[in-house]
PDB file of C-alpha atoms in Angstrom:
ATOM      1  CA  MET C  24      10.796 -18.736  11.229  1.00  0.00           C
ATOM      2  CA  THR C  25      11.932 -17.817   7.691  1.00  0.00           C
ATOM      3  CA  THR C  26      15.386 -16.335   7.255  1.00  0.00           C
ATOM      4  CA  HIS C  27      14.405 -14.446   4.109  1.00  0.00           C
ATOM      5  CA  SER C  28      11.457 -12.720   2.471  1.00  0.00           C
ATOM      6  CA  GLU C  29       9.041 -15.106   0.754  1.00  0.00           C
ATOM      7  CA  LEU C  30       7.692 -12.209  -1.272  1.00  0.00           C
ATOM      8  CA  GLN C  31      11.015 -11.514  -2.929  1.00  0.00           C
ATOM      9  CA  ALA C  32      10.851 -14.642  -5.123  1.00  0.00           C
ATOM     10  CA  ARG C  33       7.260 -13.922  -6.142  1.00  0.00           C
ATOM     11  CA  TYR C  34       8.080 -10.323  -7.037  1.00  0.00           C
ATOM     12  CA  ASN C  35      10.679 -11.457  -9.559  1.00  0.00           C
ATOM     13  CA  ASP C  36       8.134 -13.094 -11.854  1.00  0.00           C
ATOM     14  CA  ILE C  37       6.903 -10.271 -14.080  1.00  0.00           C
ATOM     15  CA  ASN C  38       4.079 -12.444 -15.467  1.00  0.00           C
ATOM     16  CA  ARG C  39       2.270 -12.759 -12.168  1.00  0.00           C
ATOM     17  CA  GLY C  40       0.483 -10.202 -10.070  1.00  0.00           C
ATOM     18  CA  VAL C  41       0.897  -9.935  -6.326  1.00  0.00           C
ATOM     19  CA  TYR C  42      -2.207  -9.365  -4.238  1.00  0.00           C
ATOM     20  CA  PHE C  43      -2.565  -7.888  -0.758  1.00  0.00           C
ATOM     21  CA  ILE C  44      -5.134  -7.000   1.859  1.00  0.00           C
ATOM     22  CA  GLY C  45      -4.301  -3.755   3.715  1.00  0.00           C
ATOM     23  CA  THR C  46      -5.187  -3.216   7.376  1.00  0.00           C
ATOM     24  CA  THR C  47      -4.255  -1.213  10.474  1.00  0.00           C
ATOM     25  CA  PRO C  48      -3.331  -2.466  13.948  1.00  0.00           C
ATOM     26  CA  PRO C  49      -6.069  -2.248  16.597  1.00  0.00           C
ATOM     27  CA  LYS C  50      -6.085   0.823  18.878  1.00  0.00           C
ATOM     28  CA  SER C  51      -3.353   0.769  21.529  1.00  0.00           C
ATOM     29  CA  ASP C  52      -5.847   0.475  24.390  1.00  0.00           C
ATOM     30  CA  THR C  53      -7.144  -2.851  22.985  1.00  0.00           C
ATOM     31  CA  PRO C  54      -6.182  -5.767  25.296  1.00  0.00           C
ATOM     32  CA  LEU C  55      -3.832  -8.299  23.673  1.00  0.00           C
ATOM     33  CA  ASP C  56      -6.325 -11.184  23.701  1.00  0.00           C
ATOM     34  CA  LYS C  57      -8.792  -8.895  21.889  1.00  0.00           C
ATOM     35  CA  VAL C  58      -6.061  -8.012  19.344  1.00  0.00           C
ATOM     36  CA  ALA C  59      -5.758 -11.722  18.527  1.00  0.00           C
ATOM     37  CA  GLU C  60      -9.554 -11.928  18.159  1.00  0.00           C
ATOM     38  CA  ILE C  61      -9.564  -8.963  15.757  1.00  0.00           C
ATOM     39  CA  ALA C  62      -6.865 -10.693  13.678  1.00  0.00           C
ATOM     40  CA  ASP C  63      -8.960 -13.887  13.609  1.00  0.00           C
ATOM     41  CA  LYS C  64     -12.014 -11.946  12.491  1.00  0.00           C
ATOM     42  CA  LEU C  65     -10.090 -10.279   9.653  1.00  0.00           C
ATOM     43  CA  LEU C  66      -8.627 -13.583   8.461  1.00  0.00           C
ATOM     44  CA  GLU C  67     -12.045 -15.215   8.633  1.00  0.00           C
ATOM     45  CA  ARG C  68     -13.448 -12.477   6.397  1.00  0.00           C
ATOM     46  CA  VAL C  69     -10.754 -13.081   3.781  1.00  0.00           C
ATOM     47  CA  SER C  70     -10.682 -16.875   4.132  1.00  0.00           C
ATOM     48  CA  ASP C  71     -12.457 -17.508   0.826  1.00  0.00           C
ATOM     49  CA  ILE C  72     -10.145 -15.365  -1.289  1.00  0.00           C
ATOM     50  CA  ASP C  73      -6.662 -16.171  -2.509  1.00  0.00           C
ATOM     51  CA  PHE C  74      -4.169 -13.469  -1.540  1.00  0.00           C
ATOM     52  CA  ASP C  75      -0.373 -13.312  -1.316  1.00  0.00           C
ATOM     53  CA  GLY C  76      -0.055 -11.400   1.913  1.00  0.00           C
ATOM     54  CA  LEU C  77      -1.203  -8.600   4.183  1.00  0.00           C
ATOM     55  CA  ILE C  78      -0.056  -5.027   4.689  1.00  0.00           C
ATOM     56  CA  VAL C  79      -0.098  -3.415   8.142  1.00  0.00           C
ATOM     57  CA  TYR C  80      -0.045   0.394   8.126  1.00  0.00           C
ATOM     58  CA  ASP C  81       1.710   2.594  10.662  1.00  0.00           C
ATOM     59  CA  ILE C  82      -0.915   5.239  11.480  1.00  0.00           C
ATOM     60  CA  GLN C  83       0.387   8.730  12.265  1.00  0.00           C
ATOM     61  CA  ASP C  84      -1.467  11.842  13.406  1.00  0.00           C
ATOM     62  CA  GLU C  85      -0.452  13.906  10.318  1.00  0.00           C
ATOM     63  CA  ASN C  86      -2.008  17.116  11.651  1.00  0.00           C
ATOM     64  CA  SER C  87       1.038  19.030  10.409  1.00  0.00           C
ATOM     65  CA  ARG C  88       0.242  18.040   6.811  1.00  0.00           C
ATOM     66  CA  ILE C  89      -3.167  19.654   6.580  1.00  0.00           C
ATOM     67  CA  SER C  90      -5.099  22.384   8.391  1.00  0.00           C
ATOM     68  CA  LYS C  91      -8.494  20.679   7.977  1.00  0.00           C
ATOM     69  CA  PRO C  92      -9.569  18.673  11.045  1.00  0.00           C
ATOM     70  CA  ARG C  93      -9.281  14.884  10.774  1.00  0.00           C
ATOM     71  CA  PRO C  94     -12.772  13.439  10.004  1.00  0.00           C
ATOM     72  CA  PHE C  95     -12.118  10.502  12.365  1.00  0.00           C
ATOM     73  CA  PRO C  96     -10.213  11.422  15.540  1.00  0.00           C
ATOM     74  CA  PHE C  97      -6.638  10.111  15.703  1.00  0.00           C
ATOM     75  CA  LYS C  98      -5.994   7.295  18.158  1.00  0.00           C
ATOM     76  CA  SER C  99      -2.646   5.577  18.563  1.00  0.00           C
ATOM     77  CA  THR C 100      -2.482   1.889  17.633  1.00  0.00           C
ATOM     78  CA  HIS C 101      -0.556  -1.182  18.719  1.00  0.00           C
ATOM     79  CA  ASP C 102       2.977  -1.591  17.371  1.00  0.00           C
ATOM     80  CA  THR C 103       2.795  -2.564  13.679  1.00  0.00           C
ATOM     81  CA  ARG C 104       5.424  -5.267  14.276  1.00  0.00           C
ATOM     82  CA  LEU C 105       3.282  -6.955  16.902  1.00  0.00           C
ATOM     83  CA  TYR C 106       0.165  -7.015  14.708  1.00  0.00           C
ATOM     84  CA  SER C 107       2.208  -8.144  11.677  1.00  0.00           C
ATOM     85  CA  SER C 108       3.647 -10.990  13.718  1.00  0.00           C
ATOM     86  CA  ILE C 109       0.178 -12.109  14.893  1.00  0.00           C
ATOM     87  CA  LEU C 110      -1.240 -11.998  11.339  1.00  0.00           C
ATOM     88  CA  ASN C 111       1.816 -13.770   9.913  1.00  0.00           C
ATOM     89  CA  LYS C 112       1.540 -16.644  12.404  1.00  0.00           C
ATOM     90  CA  LYS C 113      -2.223 -17.007  12.049  1.00  0.00           C
ATOM     91  CA  SER C 114      -2.346 -16.773   8.241  1.00  0.00           C
ATOM     92  CA  ASN C 115       1.019 -18.342   7.303  1.00  0.00           C
ATOM     93  CA  ARG C 116       1.333 -15.571   4.750  1.00  0.00           C
ATOM     94  CA  PRO C 117       3.909 -12.790   4.420  1.00  0.00           C
ATOM     95  CA  VAL C 118       3.029  -9.437   5.998  1.00  0.00           C
ATOM     96  CA  ILE C 119       4.467  -6.099   4.856  1.00  0.00           C
ATOM     97  CA  THR C 120       5.015  -3.845   7.857  1.00  0.00           C
ATOM     98  CA  TYR C 121       4.902  -0.067   7.442  1.00  0.00           C
ATOM     99  CA  LYS C 122       7.213   2.053   9.580  1.00  0.00           C
ATOM    100  CA  SER C 123       7.134   5.827   9.926  1.00  0.00           C
ATOM    101  CA  VAL C 124      10.746   6.837  10.531  1.00  0.00           C
ATOM    102  CA  THR C 125      10.486  10.527  11.382  1.00  0.00           C
ATOM    103  CA  GLN C 126      10.485  10.177  15.159  1.00  0.00           C
ATOM    104  CA  SER C 127      13.609   7.971  15.228  1.00  0.00           C
ATOM    105  CA  ASN C 128      17.342   8.525  15.036  1.00  0.00           C
ATOM    106  CA  SER C 129      19.654   5.990  13.310  1.00  0.00           C
ATOM    107  CA  ASP C 130      20.476   4.044  16.477  1.00  0.00           C
ATOM    108  CA  ASP C 131      16.831   3.812  17.608  1.00  0.00           C
ATOM    109  CA  PHE C 132      15.768   2.789  14.135  1.00  0.00           C
ATOM    110  CA  ASN C 133      18.473   0.117  13.919  1.00  0.00           C
ATOM    111  CA  GLU C 134      17.271  -1.264  17.230  1.00  0.00           C
ATOM    112  CA  TRP C 135      13.684  -1.215  15.910  1.00  0.00           C
ATOM    113  CA  ALA C 136      14.850  -3.180  12.837  1.00  0.00           C
ATOM    114  CA  ASN C 137      16.809  -5.805  14.809  1.00  0.00           C
ATOM    115  CA  GLU C 138      13.867  -6.356  17.125  1.00  0.00           C
ATOM    116  CA  ALA C 139      11.466  -6.457  14.152  1.00  0.00           C
ATOM    117  CA  TRP C 140      13.499  -9.275  12.589  1.00  0.00           C
ATOM    118  CA  GLN C 141      14.434 -11.278  15.672  1.00  0.00           C
ATOM    119  CA  LYS C 142      11.410 -10.898  17.952  1.00  0.00           C
ATOM    120  CA  TYR C 143       8.552 -10.333  15.505  1.00  0.00           C
ATOM    121  CA  GLY C 144       9.714 -12.194  12.394  1.00  0.00           C
ATOM    122  CA  VAL C 145       9.291  -9.118  10.177  1.00  0.00           C
ATOM    123  CA  ARG C 146      10.957  -9.583   6.763  1.00  0.00           C
ATOM    124  CA  ASP C 147       9.144  -7.102   4.493  1.00  0.00           C
ATOM    125  CA  VAL C 148       9.148  -3.404   5.386  1.00  0.00           C
ATOM    126  CA  VAL C 149       7.839  -0.186   3.809  1.00  0.00           C
ATOM    127  CA  LEU C 150       9.377   3.009   5.173  1.00  0.00           C
ATOM    128  CA  VAL C 151       7.368   6.223   5.308  1.00  0.00           C
ATOM    129  CA  GLY C 152       8.887   9.685   5.691  1.00  0.00           C
ATOM    130  CA  SER C 153       7.526  12.875   7.174  1.00  0.00           C
ATOM    131  CA  PRO C 154       3.944  13.791   6.172  1.00  0.00           C
ATOM    132  CA  SER C 155       4.947  17.470   6.033  1.00  0.00           C
ATOM    133  CA  ARG C 156       8.005  19.637   5.362  1.00  0.00           C
ATOM    134  CA  GLU C 157       7.093  21.604   8.485  1.00  0.00           C
ATOM    135  CA  ASN C 158       7.954  18.661  10.734  1.00  0.00           C
ATOM    136  CA  LYS C 159      11.247  18.558  12.573  1.00  0.00           C
ATOM    137  CA  VAL C 160      12.803  15.323  11.310  1.00  0.00           C
ATOM    138  CA  SER C 161      15.440  13.432  13.305  1.00  0.00           C
ATOM    139  CA  LEU C 162      15.923  10.716  10.663  1.00  0.00           C
ATOM    140  CA  SER C 163      15.520  11.391   6.959  1.00  0.00           C
ATOM    141  CA  LEU C 164      13.971   8.747   4.737  1.00  0.00           C
ATOM    142  CA  ALA C 165      17.236   8.389   2.784  1.00  0.00           C
ATOM    143  CA  ARG C 166      19.177   7.807   6.012  1.00  0.00           C
ATOM    144  CA  ALA C 167      16.564   5.275   7.169  1.00  0.00           C
ATOM    145  CA  TYR C 168      16.909   3.322   3.894  1.00  0.00           C
ATOM    146  CA  GLN C 169      20.693   3.338   4.348  1.00  0.00           C
ATOM    147  CA  THR C 170      20.355   2.094   7.942  1.00  0.00           C
ATOM    148  CA  LEU C 171      18.132  -0.783   6.795  1.00  0.00           C
ATOM    149  CA  VAL C 172      20.423  -1.676   3.864  1.00  0.00           C
ATOM    150  CA  ASP C 173      23.427  -1.717   6.233  1.00  0.00           C
ATOM    151  CA  ASN C 174      21.566  -3.823   8.804  1.00  0.00           C
ATOM    152  CA  PRO C 175      22.911  -7.420   8.928  1.00  0.00           C
ATOM    153  CA  HIS C 176      19.375  -8.783   8.390  1.00  0.00           C
ATOM    154  CA  ASP C 177      18.254  -9.097   4.777  1.00  0.00           C
ATOM    155  CA  PHE C 178      15.053  -7.024   4.795  1.00  0.00           C
ATOM    156  CA  PHE C 179      12.954  -6.768   1.630  1.00  0.00           C
ATOM    157  CA  ILE C 180      12.450  -3.005   1.468  1.00  0.00           C
ATOM    158  CA  GLY C 181       9.635  -1.043  -0.148  1.00  0.00           C
ATOM    159  CA  GLY C 182       8.559   2.567  -0.491  1.00  0.00           C
ATOM    160  CA  VAL C 183       5.421   4.615  -0.975  1.00  0.00           C
ATOM    161  CA  THR C 184       4.465   6.259  -4.243  1.00  0.00           C
ATOM    162  CA  ILE C 185       1.961   9.105  -4.566  1.00  0.00           C
ATOM    163  CA  ALA C 186       0.515   9.858  -7.990  1.00  0.00           C
ATOM    164  CA  GLU C 187      -0.903  13.157  -6.695  1.00  0.00           C
ATOM    165  CA  ARG C 188       2.641  14.313  -5.990  1.00  0.00           C
ATOM    166  CA  HIS C 189       3.536  13.535  -9.608  1.00  0.00           C
ATOM    167  CA  ALA C 190       0.549  15.550 -10.837  1.00  0.00           C
ATOM    168  CA  ASN C 191       1.916  18.574  -8.927  1.00  0.00           C
ATOM    169  CA  LYS C 192       5.679  18.210  -9.272  1.00  0.00           C
ATOM    170  CA  LYS C 193       6.097  15.949 -12.317  1.00  0.00           C
ATOM    171  CA  ASN C 194       9.040  14.154 -10.697  1.00  0.00           C
ATOM    172  CA  GLU C 195       7.605  11.139  -8.858  1.00  0.00           C
ATOM    173  CA  HIS C 196       9.173   8.804 -11.463  1.00  0.00           C
ATOM    174  CA  GLU C 197      12.593  10.217 -10.531  1.00  0.00           C
ATOM    175  CA  ARG C 198      11.829   9.595  -6.856  1.00  0.00           C
ATOM    176  CA  LEU C 199      10.995   5.961  -7.655  1.00  0.00           C
ATOM    177  CA  ILE C 200      14.317   5.486  -9.456  1.00  0.00           C
ATOM    178  CA  SER C 201      16.198   7.231  -6.658  1.00  0.00           C
ATOM    179  CA  LYS C 202      14.429   5.154  -3.957  1.00  0.00           C
ATOM    180  CA  HIS C 203      15.319   1.967  -5.849  1.00  0.00           C
ATOM    181  CA  GLN C 204      18.968   3.051  -5.865  1.00  0.00           C
ATOM    182  CA  GLN C 205      18.646   3.542  -2.088  1.00  0.00           C
ATOM    183  CA  GLY C 206      17.407  -0.026  -1.580  1.00  0.00           C
ATOM    184  CA  CYS C 207      13.660  -0.150  -2.453  1.00  0.00           C
ATOM    185  CA  SER C 208      12.512  -3.166  -4.446  1.00  0.00           C
ATOM    186  CA  PHE C 209       8.787  -2.379  -4.627  1.00  0.00           C
ATOM    187  CA  PHE C 210       6.370   0.530  -4.221  1.00  0.00           C
ATOM    188  CA  ILE C 211       2.844   0.764  -2.844  1.00  0.00           C
ATOM    189  CA  SER C 212       0.563   3.565  -4.030  1.00  0.00           C
ATOM    190  CA  GLN C 213      -1.911   5.417  -1.884  1.00  0.00           C
ATOM    191  CA  ALA C 214      -5.601   4.837  -2.659  1.00  0.00           C
ATOM    192  CA  ILE C 215      -6.458   5.567  -6.299  1.00  0.00           C
ATOM    193  CA  TYR C 216      -9.500   7.643  -7.220  1.00  0.00           C
ATOM    194  CA  ASN C 217      -7.903   9.598 -10.049  1.00  0.00           C
ATOM    195  CA  PRO C 218      -6.732   6.966 -12.552  1.00  0.00           C
ATOM    196  CA  GLN C 219      -5.248   9.557 -14.917  1.00  0.00           C
ATOM    197  CA  ALA C 220      -2.727  10.714 -12.292  1.00  0.00           C
ATOM    198  CA  THR C 221      -1.613   7.085 -11.842  1.00  0.00           C
ATOM    199  CA  ILE C 222      -1.467   6.511 -15.622  1.00  0.00           C
ATOM    200  CA  ASP C 223       0.740   9.609 -16.018  1.00  0.00           C
ATOM    201  CA  LEU C 224       3.108   8.412 -13.300  1.00  0.00           C
ATOM    202  CA  LEU C 225       3.343   4.786 -14.497  1.00  0.00           C
ATOM    203  CA  THR C 226       3.865   5.806 -18.122  1.00  0.00           C
ATOM    204  CA  ARG C 227       6.574   8.320 -17.234  1.00  0.00           C
ATOM    205  CA  TYR C 228       8.283   5.782 -14.956  1.00  0.00           C
ATOM    206  CA  ALA C 229       8.175   3.009 -17.599  1.00  0.00           C
ATOM    207  CA  ILE C 230       9.616   5.281 -20.292  1.00  0.00           C
ATOM    208  CA  GLU C 231      12.334   6.652 -17.992  1.00  0.00           C
ATOM    209  CA  CYS C 232      13.358   3.097 -17.039  1.00  0.00           C
ATOM    210  CA  GLN C 233      13.553   2.173 -20.752  1.00  0.00           C
ATOM    211  CA  LYS C 234      15.701   5.249 -21.460  1.00  0.00           C
ATOM    212  CA  GLN C 235      18.100   4.476 -18.633  1.00  0.00           C
ATOM    213  CA  GLY C 236      18.148   0.711 -19.272  1.00  0.00           C
ATOM    214  CA  LEU C 237      16.702   0.020 -15.806  1.00  0.00           C
ATOM    215  CA  LYS C 238      14.399  -2.803 -14.733  1.00  0.00           C
ATOM    216  CA  PRO C 239      11.140  -1.298 -13.404  1.00  0.00           C
ATOM    217  CA  GLN C 240      10.336  -2.302  -9.840  1.00  0.00           C
ATOM    218  CA  ARG C 241       7.027  -3.807  -8.732  1.00  0.00           C
ATOM    219  CA  LEU C 242       4.219  -1.251  -8.323  1.00  0.00           C
ATOM    220  CA  ILE C 243       1.322  -2.212  -6.085  1.00  0.00           C
ATOM    221  CA  LEU C 244      -1.850  -0.236  -6.771  1.00  0.00           C
ATOM    222  CA  THR C 245      -4.091   0.458  -3.785  1.00  0.00           C
ATOM    223  CA  PHE C 246      -7.872   0.690  -4.005  1.00  0.00           C
ATOM    224  CA  SER C 247     -10.362   1.370  -1.249  1.00  0.00           C
ATOM    225  CA  PRO C 248     -14.173   1.455  -1.392  1.00  0.00           C
ATOM    226  CA  CYS C 249     -16.116   4.433  -0.088  1.00  0.00           C
ATOM    227  CA  GLY C 250     -19.599   3.973   1.347  1.00  0.00           C
ATOM    228  CA  SER C 251     -20.385   7.351   2.917  1.00  0.00           C
ATOM    229  CA  GLU C 252     -19.797  11.095   2.859  1.00  0.00           C
ATOM    230  CA  LYS C 253     -17.658  10.769   6.008  1.00  0.00           C
ATOM    231  CA  THR C 254     -15.381   8.169   4.370  1.00  0.00           C
ATOM    232  CA  LEU C 255     -15.067  10.404   1.319  1.00  0.00           C
ATOM    233  CA  GLU C 256     -14.053  13.296   3.585  1.00  0.00           C
ATOM    234  CA  PHE C 257     -11.415  11.038   5.132  1.00  0.00           C
ATOM    235  CA  ILE C 258     -10.109   9.969   1.706  1.00  0.00           C
ATOM    236  CA  ASP C 259      -9.788  13.646   0.785  1.00  0.00           C
ATOM    237  CA  TRP C 260      -8.118  14.426   4.145  1.00  0.00           C
ATOM    238  CA  LEU C 261      -5.530  11.693   3.480  1.00  0.00           C
ATOM    239  CA  GLY C 262      -4.438  13.613   0.370  1.00  0.00           C
ATOM    240  CA  VAL C 263      -6.077  11.312  -2.173  1.00  0.00           C
ATOM    241  CA  ASN C 264      -7.272  13.237  -5.222  1.00  0.00           C
ATOM    242  CA  VAL C 265     -10.928  12.527  -5.932  1.00  0.00           C
ATOM    243  CA  PRO C 266     -12.101  14.383  -9.064  1.00  0.00           C
ATOM    244  CA  GLU C 267     -15.253  16.431  -8.504  1.00  0.00           C
ATOM    245  CA  ALA C 268     -17.372  14.324 -10.854  1.00  0.00           C
ATOM    246  CA  THR C 269     -16.279  11.160  -9.023  1.00  0.00           C
ATOM    247  CA  SER C 270     -17.263  12.647  -5.632  1.00  0.00           C
ATOM    248  CA  LEU C 271     -20.621  13.696  -7.013  1.00  0.00           C
ATOM    249  CA  ARG C 272     -21.248  10.269  -8.530  1.00  0.00           C
ATOM    250  CA  ILE C 273     -20.566   8.566  -5.192  1.00  0.00           C
ATOM    251  CA  LEU C 274     -22.512  11.008  -3.021  1.00  0.00           C
ATOM    252  CA  ASN C 275     -25.546  11.150  -5.291  1.00  0.00           C
ATOM    253  CA  ALA C 276     -25.751   7.427  -5.965  1.00  0.00           C
ATOM    254  CA  LYS C 277     -28.600   5.390  -4.517  1.00  0.00           C
ATOM    255  CA  ASN C 278     -25.898   3.145  -3.045  1.00  0.00           C
ATOM    256  CA  PRO C 279     -22.574   5.028  -2.635  1.00  0.00           C
ATOM    257  CA  LEU C 280     -20.603   1.858  -1.808  1.00  0.00           C
ATOM    258  CA  TYR C 281     -21.783   0.123  -4.991  1.00  0.00           C
ATOM    259  CA  GLU C 282     -20.937   3.209  -7.043  1.00  0.00           C
ATOM    260  CA  SER C 283     -17.451   3.528  -5.539  1.00  0.00           C
ATOM    261  CA  ILE C 284     -16.712  -0.147  -6.276  1.00  0.00           C
ATOM    262  CA  ARG C 285     -17.802   0.373  -9.899  1.00  0.00           C
ATOM    263  CA  ILE C 286     -15.546   3.438 -10.105  1.00  0.00           C
ATOM    264  CA  CYS C 287     -12.542   1.517  -8.705  1.00  0.00           C
ATOM    265  CA  VAL C 288     -13.046  -1.374 -11.150  1.00  0.00           C
ATOM    266  CA  ASN C 289     -13.292   1.082 -14.033  1.00  0.00           C
ATOM    267  CA  SER C 290     -10.177   2.922 -12.788  1.00  0.00           C
ATOM    268  CA  LEU C 291      -8.099  -0.250 -12.778  1.00  0.00           C
ATOM    269  CA  GLN C 292      -9.297  -1.074 -16.295  1.00  0.00           C
ATOM    270  CA  GLN C 293      -8.234   2.376 -17.524  1.00  0.00           C
ATOM    271  CA  ILE C 294      -4.800   1.972 -15.900  1.00  0.00           C
ATOM    272  CA  LEU C 295      -4.246  -1.519 -17.356  1.00  0.00           C
ATOM    273  CA  ASP C 296      -5.327  -0.386 -20.846  1.00  0.00           C
ATOM    274  CA  ALA C 297      -2.839   2.482 -20.662  1.00  0.00           C
ATOM    275  CA  VAL C 298       0.175   0.445 -19.502  1.00  0.00           C
ATOM    276  CA  ILE C 299      -0.233  -2.473 -21.947  1.00  0.00           C
ATOM    277  CA  PRO C 300       2.781  -1.310 -24.029  1.00  0.00           C
ATOM    278  CA  TYR C 301       5.134  -1.447 -21.022  1.00  0.00           C
ATOM    279  CA  ASP C 302       6.517  -4.335 -19.013  1.00  0.00           C
ATOM    280  CA  LEU C 303       5.598  -2.946 -15.626  1.00  0.00           C
ATOM    281  CA  PRO C 304       5.300  -5.564 -12.881  1.00  0.00           C
ATOM    282  CA  LEU C 305       2.092  -4.727 -11.023  1.00  0.00           C
ATOM    283  CA  GLY C 306       0.197  -5.772  -7.930  1.00  0.00           C
ATOM    284  CA  LEU C 307      -2.945  -4.861  -6.012  1.00  0.00           C
ATOM    285  CA  ASN C 308      -3.624  -3.836  -2.442  1.00  0.00           C
ATOM    286  CA  ILE C 309      -7.222  -3.553  -1.278  1.00  0.00           C
ATOM    287  CA  GLU C 310      -8.002  -1.821   2.012  1.00  0.00           C
ATOM    288  CA  SER C 311     -10.990  -0.595   3.960  1.00  0.00           C
ATOM    289  CA  LEU C 312     -10.373   2.855   5.415  1.00  0.00           C
ATOM    290  CA  THR C 313     -12.984   2.434   8.145  1.00  0.00           C
ATOM    291  CA  ASN C 314     -14.176  -0.289  10.498  1.00  0.00           C
ATOM    292  CA  ARG C 315     -17.710  -0.168   9.101  1.00  0.00           C
ATOM    293  CA  LYS C 316     -18.803  -3.708   8.310  1.00  0.00           C
ATOM    294  CA  GLU C 317     -20.339  -2.784   4.950  1.00  0.00           C
ATOM    295  CA  GLU C 318     -17.106  -1.099   3.806  1.00  0.00           C
ATOM    296  CA  ILE C 319     -14.980  -4.036   4.958  1.00  0.00           C
ATOM    297  CA  ASP C 320     -17.287  -6.450   3.097  1.00  0.00           C
ATOM    298  CA  GLY C 321     -17.197  -4.050   0.137  1.00  0.00           C
ATOM    299  CA  SER C 322     -13.396  -4.140   0.119  1.00  0.00           C
ATOM    300  CA  ILE C 323     -13.439  -7.959  -0.119  1.00  0.00           C
ATOM    301  CA  LEU C 324     -15.862  -7.856  -3.045  1.00  0.00           C
ATOM    302  CA  LEU C 325     -13.675  -5.172  -4.641  1.00  0.00           C
ATOM    303  CA  TYR C 326     -10.643  -7.435  -4.170  1.00  0.00           C
ATOM    304  CA  LYS C 327     -12.366 -10.273  -6.046  1.00  0.00           C
ATOM    305  CA  LEU C 328     -13.377  -8.003  -8.930  1.00  0.00           C
ATOM    306  CA  LEU C 329      -9.986  -6.293  -9.267  1.00  0.00           C
ATOM    307  CA  ARG C 330      -7.992  -9.491  -8.929  1.00  0.00           C
ATOM    308  CA  SER C 331      -9.937 -11.196 -11.728  1.00  0.00           C
ATOM    309  CA  LYS C 332      -9.350  -8.120 -13.921  1.00  0.00           C
ATOM    310  CA  MET C 333      -5.606  -8.114 -13.202  1.00  0.00           C
ATOM    311  CA  ASP C 334      -5.259 -11.887 -13.736  1.00  0.00           C
ATOM    312  CA  ASN C 335      -7.097 -11.575 -17.056  1.00  0.00           C
ATOM    313  CA  PHE C 336      -4.805  -8.714 -18.132  1.00  0.00           C
ATOM    314  CA  LEU C 337      -1.666 -10.731 -17.286  1.00  0.00           C
ATOM    315  CA  ALA C 338      -2.950 -13.857 -19.050  1.00  0.00           C
ATOM    316  CA  LYS C 339      -3.650 -11.810 -22.207  1.00  0.00           C
ATOM    317  CA  LYS C 340      -0.117 -10.395 -22.070  1.00  0.00           C
ATOM    318  CA  GLU C 341       1.301 -13.915 -21.819  1.00  0.00           C
ATOM    319  CA  LEU C 342      -0.829 -14.999 -24.775  1.00  0.00           C
ATOM    320  CA  ALA C 343       0.354 -12.010 -26.836  1.00  0.00           C
ATOM    321  CA  ALA C 344       3.990 -12.886 -25.973  1.00  0.00           C
ATOM    322  CA  LEU C 345       3.416 -16.415 -27.374  1.00  0.00           C
ATOM    323  CA  ASN C 346       2.532 -14.860 -30.696  1.00  0.00           C
ATOM    324  CA  THR C 347       5.672 -12.731 -31.099  1.00  0.00           C
TER     325      THR C 347
END
């Protein structure tokens, strides 16, 4: 079992991308032998692509965040640490484990962290705060970061970044800098369907880091295909901003999944074109938001297309650096 995060070394090389497949643990009523089968099936699907690691999300109900009913009913899942551990052992690749901290207090959370490290081999963690200000919170995100930083185990800690929040409040770049000061070394975005919101955030963050003489932290951009009206409803319910024209293009396309993949590829291209002037270390995370086979297969195709685009972008930057 590794005594450190393998990802940490890879993250330090600004000239390389880091590439992830995002997934969720099986439902909590799934028998353990079936959980292992589900992990095998996922790894089989991604066996012909080269990826750096996996991300396991901690699914919360989130009803307090939004009054609209959830398009897919909420069902609790297996412990993220357990599923991360299974995927890590089967794939021999690092797994980033999400943890929602709102239901914990410091002592409980510390216990969670010790067990995560010792029993499950978790090294890379992303902490998620409350989905809504209305929630009664026992442990703030800042306190959770502090607890993890103070923990004797050397976790590689990440945070979430939401471009939509920047579009509304114009201060997400400040949150990124503040979270880094609290111990975060990388950030993972939520699914991107509005590239301009992400461009605004990345540009503001890059410029603010330059002003303050700070090294920008790794930003992992998440993309997810959408093959149906129901999936689009779910994307909207999750708080992802999908511009009206984009929704209409997907819903009125002969093949919505194909159209959404084209839109995601185009979105990444727009983002990369916009951030060329800045030395932002980037990465990609591709997820399927449903268990529909066609969307899972679509996410793997999307991964291949986006990865080749990102690799090409990084190679061009290296070539340009040779010429300076």
